[in-house]
Amino acid sequence: MTKHDTWVKLKPGNPYEPILDLLPDGMIPMRDPFPLELSADRKASLWIIDLERLSSVQSQALAQLIAQHRNATPLEVATEAMNKGGFAMSHEWVESMQCGDEGFQRQKELAIFFETAPQPPSPLAWAEFVNGQVERWIDGNEAPPPINSIDDVYPSLRTPELERALKMRKIQTAIANGGYSVLDVLTGRAMVGCLNIIDPENSYSLVGYDDEFDDEEIYE
């Protein structure tokens, strides 16, 4: 099974705040694909928290917290989560969602399905699409193509906000992999290195102040 990559950030004041420090950057992993589903009475949209990407400590903390709010036991909550494939969470608490290469590929395939399937899609067409997603992304080991820039994103999914986020991710990756020191950041060496990675069509380098200007230029 491929490593899934859908995460959500929650709104301030959400009931999960007491345990968010146990999760990376306060982000919660969601079940892939299709992290959303309808409640049994079909009146509410629920996000399903991915059990497979939770540690035992995180799972126990979630079960205890949910049990307190539902007047149930942690064991009852944990058993329900295992049967459902994850802990259910109301959509009202989700502020934003982020994903990686797999998430972008699945969004592309969903967009193509809606663009090419007869509208509205028949139950059979929808079932075939969903089954194909499960076979390839959950039961299979399909690897998504890498997303390095906005050009790698399906055209109908591109937004200015996404382009900025992808550039920021590239900068963060370059800084993390560059082994830069605090001095490198202060002197601009880290920034120059990042610029050369995210903008390969140009060449950036540090220029000493004395190398670039002479006294006459300074006082003109």
Short mmCIF file of C-alpha atoms in Angstrom, two decimals:
data_model
loop_
_atom_site.label_atom_id
_atom_site.label_comp_id
_atom_site.label_asym_id
_atom_site.label_seq_id
_atom_site.Cartn_x
_atom_site.Cartn_y
_atom_site.Cartn_z
CA MET A 1 0.00 0.00 0.00
CA THR A 2 1.32 3.45 -0.88
CA LYS A 3 1.92 6.02 1.81
CA HIS A 4 -1.15 8.26 1.90
CA ASP A 5 -0.78 11.99 2.29
CA THR A 6 -4.05 13.79 3.11
CA TRP A 7 -3.89 15.96 6.24
CA VAL A 8 -6.25 18.56 7.71
CA LYS A 9 -5.76 21.58 9.93
CA LEU A 10 -8.55 22.31 12.40
CA LYS A 11 -10.23 25.58 13.28
CA PRO A 12 -9.40 27.34 16.57
CA GLY A 13 -11.66 26.23 19.40
CA ASN A 14 -12.04 22.70 18.07
CA PRO A 15 -12.62 19.92 20.66
CA TYR A 16 -9.37 18.17 19.66
CA GLU A 17 -7.10 20.98 20.90
CA PRO A 18 -6.07 19.12 24.12
CA ILE A 19 -4.26 16.45 22.08
CA LEU A 20 -3.05 18.34 18.99
CA ASP A 21 0.44 18.61 20.48
CA LEU A 22 0.72 14.84 19.96
CA LEU A 23 0.32 15.26 16.19
CA PRO A 24 2.90 16.70 13.74
CA ASP A 25 2.31 20.46 13.46
CA GLY A 26 -1.17 19.87 14.86
CA MET A 27 -2.22 18.24 11.56
CA ILE A 28 -4.47 15.17 11.55
CA PRO A 29 -4.06 12.38 8.94
CA MET A 30 -7.19 11.52 6.98
CA ARG A 31 -8.22 8.26 5.36
CA ASP A 32 -7.31 7.95 1.68
CA PRO A 33 -8.84 7.92 -0.80
CA PHE A 34 -12.14 9.71 -0.15
CA PRO A 35 -11.65 10.92 3.43
CA LEU A 36 -15.24 12.23 3.57
CA GLU A 37 -18.40 10.17 3.98
CA LEU A 38 -22.02 10.73 5.02
CA SER A 39 -23.27 9.78 8.47
CA ALA A 40 -25.63 6.82 8.83
CA ASP A 41 -28.67 9.14 8.76
CA ARG A 42 -27.14 10.97 5.73
CA LYS A 43 -27.52 14.31 7.50
CA ALA A 44 -23.87 15.10 8.24
CA SER A 45 -20.54 15.00 6.42
CA LEU A 46 -17.85 13.21 8.38
CA TRP A 47 -14.08 13.14 7.95
CA ILE A 48 -12.47 9.79 8.73
CA ILE A 49 -9.17 9.98 10.63
CA ASP A 50 -6.68 7.44 9.27
CA LEU A 51 -5.93 4.78 11.89
CA GLU A 52 -2.94 3.42 9.98
CA ARG A 53 -1.04 6.71 10.26
CA LEU A 54 -1.67 7.16 13.98
CA SER A 55 0.69 5.91 16.66
CA SER A 56 -0.74 3.91 19.55
CA VAL A 57 -0.36 6.96 21.81
CA GLN A 58 -2.26 9.17 19.34
CA SER A 59 -5.00 6.56 18.87
CA GLN A 60 -5.49 6.14 22.61
CA ALA A 61 -5.63 9.90 23.16
CA LEU A 62 -8.25 10.30 20.42
CA ALA A 63 -10.34 7.42 21.75
CA GLN A 64 -10.30 8.86 25.28
CA LEU A 65 -11.14 12.38 24.10
CA ILE A 66 -14.01 11.25 21.87
CA ALA A 67 -15.33 8.97 24.62
CA GLN A 68 -15.53 11.93 27.03
CA HIS A 69 -17.62 13.94 24.55
CA ARG A 70 -19.91 11.03 23.63
CA ASN A 71 -20.40 9.61 27.13
CA ALA A 72 -18.93 6.30 26.00
CA THR A 73 -15.93 4.19 26.93
CA PRO A 74 -12.60 4.46 25.07
CA LEU A 75 -12.95 0.77 24.14
CA GLU A 76 -16.34 1.40 22.51
CA VAL A 77 -14.94 4.33 20.54
CA ALA A 78 -11.83 2.38 19.47
CA THR A 79 -13.94 -0.62 18.38
CA GLU A 80 -16.21 1.59 16.28
CA ALA A 81 -13.17 3.25 14.69
CA MET A 82 -11.67 -0.12 13.74
CA ASN A 83 -14.95 -1.21 12.15
CA LYS A 84 -15.31 2.06 10.25
CA GLY A 85 -11.68 2.32 9.21
CA GLY A 86 -10.96 5.38 11.33
CA PHE A 87 -12.29 7.89 13.84
CA ALA A 88 -15.18 10.00 12.52
CA MET A 89 -14.89 13.79 12.84
CA SER A 90 -17.44 16.47 11.94
CA HIS A 91 -16.57 18.56 8.87
CA GLU A 92 -17.36 21.78 10.78
CA TRP A 93 -13.97 21.66 12.54
CA VAL A 94 -11.84 21.43 9.39
CA GLU A 95 -10.18 24.69 8.38
CA SER A 96 -8.01 23.46 5.49
CA MET A 97 -6.72 20.33 3.82
CA GLN A 98 -3.33 19.58 2.34
CA CYS A 99 -2.02 16.61 0.43
CA GLY A 100 1.04 15.38 -1.41
CA ASP A 101 1.69 13.70 -4.74
CA GLU A 102 -0.91 10.97 -4.25
CA GLY A 103 -3.59 13.45 -3.27
CA PHE A 104 -2.96 15.55 -6.39
CA GLN A 105 -3.12 12.48 -8.62
CA ARG A 106 -6.39 11.31 -7.08
CA GLN A 107 -7.90 14.78 -7.47
CA LYS A 108 -6.85 14.76 -11.12
CA GLU A 109 -8.52 11.38 -11.67
CA LEU A 110 -11.70 12.55 -9.94
CA ALA A 111 -11.77 15.71 -12.07
CA ILE A 112 -11.31 13.69 -15.27
CA PHE A 113 -14.09 11.31 -14.17
CA PHE A 114 -16.55 14.17 -13.73
CA GLU A 115 -15.43 15.75 -17.02
CA THR A 116 -15.79 12.57 -19.07
CA ALA A 117 -18.54 10.50 -17.41
CA PRO A 118 -22.16 11.03 -18.52
CA GLN A 119 -23.72 13.63 -16.25
CA PRO A 120 -24.93 12.93 -13.72
CA PRO A 121 -22.73 9.83 -13.35
CA SER A 122 -24.74 6.64 -13.12
CA PRO A 123 -24.49 4.49 -9.97
CA LEU A 124 -22.62 1.88 -12.03
CA ALA A 125 -20.08 4.40 -13.37
CA TRP A 126 -19.53 5.84 -9.91
CA ALA A 127 -19.12 2.37 -8.36
CA GLU A 128 -16.58 1.39 -11.02
CA PHE A 129 -14.58 4.55 -10.40
CA VAL A 130 -14.58 4.10 -6.62
CA ASN A 131 -13.66 0.41 -6.88
CA GLY A 132 -10.79 1.30 -9.19
CA GLN A 133 -9.50 3.87 -6.71
CA VAL A 134 -9.62 1.36 -3.86
CA GLU A 135 -7.88 -1.34 -5.89
CA ARG A 136 -5.07 0.96 -7.01
CA TRP A 137 -4.51 3.29 -4.05
CA ILE A 138 -5.57 1.24 -1.01
CA ASP A 139 -5.07 -2.41 -1.92
CA GLY A 140 -2.43 -1.79 -4.59
CA ASN A 141 1.01 -0.22 -4.59
CA GLU A 142 0.59 2.38 -7.31
CA ALA A 143 3.09 5.21 -7.05
CA PRO A 144 1.90 8.72 -8.04
CA PRO A 145 3.95 10.96 -10.34
CA PRO A 146 5.84 13.66 -8.43
CA ILE A 147 4.44 17.17 -8.11
CA ASN A 148 7.32 19.64 -8.38
CA SER A 149 5.56 22.73 -9.68
CA ILE A 150 2.16 24.07 -10.69
CA ASP A 151 2.81 22.71 -14.20
CA ASP A 152 2.51 19.17 -12.79
CA VAL A 153 -1.01 19.87 -11.50
CA TYR A 154 -4.07 19.15 -13.63
CA PRO A 155 -5.10 22.49 -15.26
CA SER A 156 -8.61 22.65 -13.77
CA LEU A 157 -7.14 22.26 -10.26
CA ARG A 158 -4.57 25.07 -10.50
CA THR A 159 -5.00 28.17 -8.33
CA PRO A 160 -2.67 31.05 -7.40
CA GLU A 161 -2.81 29.89 -3.77
CA LEU A 162 -1.72 26.38 -4.76
CA GLU A 163 1.13 27.74 -6.86
CA ARG A 164 2.40 29.77 -3.89
CA ALA A 165 2.07 26.75 -1.60
CA LEU A 166 4.07 24.56 -3.99
CA LYS A 167 6.83 27.17 -4.21
CA MET A 168 6.92 27.42 -0.43
CA ARG A 169 7.11 23.63 -0.12
CA LYS A 170 10.03 23.64 -2.55
CA ILE A 171 11.82 26.31 -0.49
CA GLN A 172 11.21 24.43 2.76
CA THR A 173 12.51 21.20 1.21
CA ALA A 174 15.60 22.95 -0.13
CA ILE A 175 16.36 24.48 3.28
CA ALA A 176 15.78 21.16 5.07
CA ASN A 177 18.04 19.27 2.66
CA GLY A 178 20.69 21.97 2.37
CA GLY A 179 22.16 21.61 5.84
CA TYR A 180 22.29 25.39 6.27
CA SER A 181 23.52 26.98 9.48
CA VAL A 182 22.07 30.04 11.19
CA LEU A 183 24.93 32.05 9.68
CA ASP A 184 24.00 30.80 6.21
CA VAL A 185 20.49 32.14 6.72
CA LEU A 186 21.69 35.49 8.07
CA THR A 187 24.22 36.03 5.29
CA GLY A 188 21.78 35.07 2.53
CA ARG A 189 23.57 31.89 1.45
CA ALA A 190 20.50 29.78 2.23
CA MET A 191 18.25 32.07 0.20
CA VAL A 192 20.61 32.00 -2.78
CA GLY A 193 20.70 28.22 -2.66
CA CYS A 194 16.91 28.03 -2.59
CA LEU A 195 16.54 30.50 -5.46
CA ASN A 196 18.84 28.40 -7.64
CA ILE A 197 16.64 25.37 -6.93
CA ILE A 198 13.22 26.94 -7.46
CA ASP A 199 14.31 29.14 -10.38
CA PRO A 200 16.81 27.04 -12.37
CA GLU A 201 16.47 29.24 -15.47
CA ASN A 202 18.50 31.92 -13.68
CA SER A 203 21.73 31.79 -11.72
CA TYR A 204 21.97 33.45 -8.32
CA SER A 205 25.08 34.09 -6.23
CA LEU A 206 26.19 36.21 -3.30
CA VAL A 207 27.93 39.44 -4.24
CA GLY A 208 30.12 41.33 -1.80
CA TYR A 209 29.20 44.97 -1.34
CA ASP A 210 32.76 46.13 -2.06
CA ASP A 211 32.93 43.94 -5.16
CA GLU A 212 29.89 45.51 -6.76
CA PHE A 213 30.22 49.22 -6.00
CA ASP A 214 33.04 51.72 -5.80
CA ASP A 215 33.07 54.92 -3.74
CA GLU A 216 32.04 57.12 -6.66
CA GLU A 217 28.96 55.00 -7.35
CA ILE A 218 27.98 55.05 -3.69
CA TYR A 219 27.94 58.85 -3.43
CA GLU A 220 26.52 59.71 -6.86
#
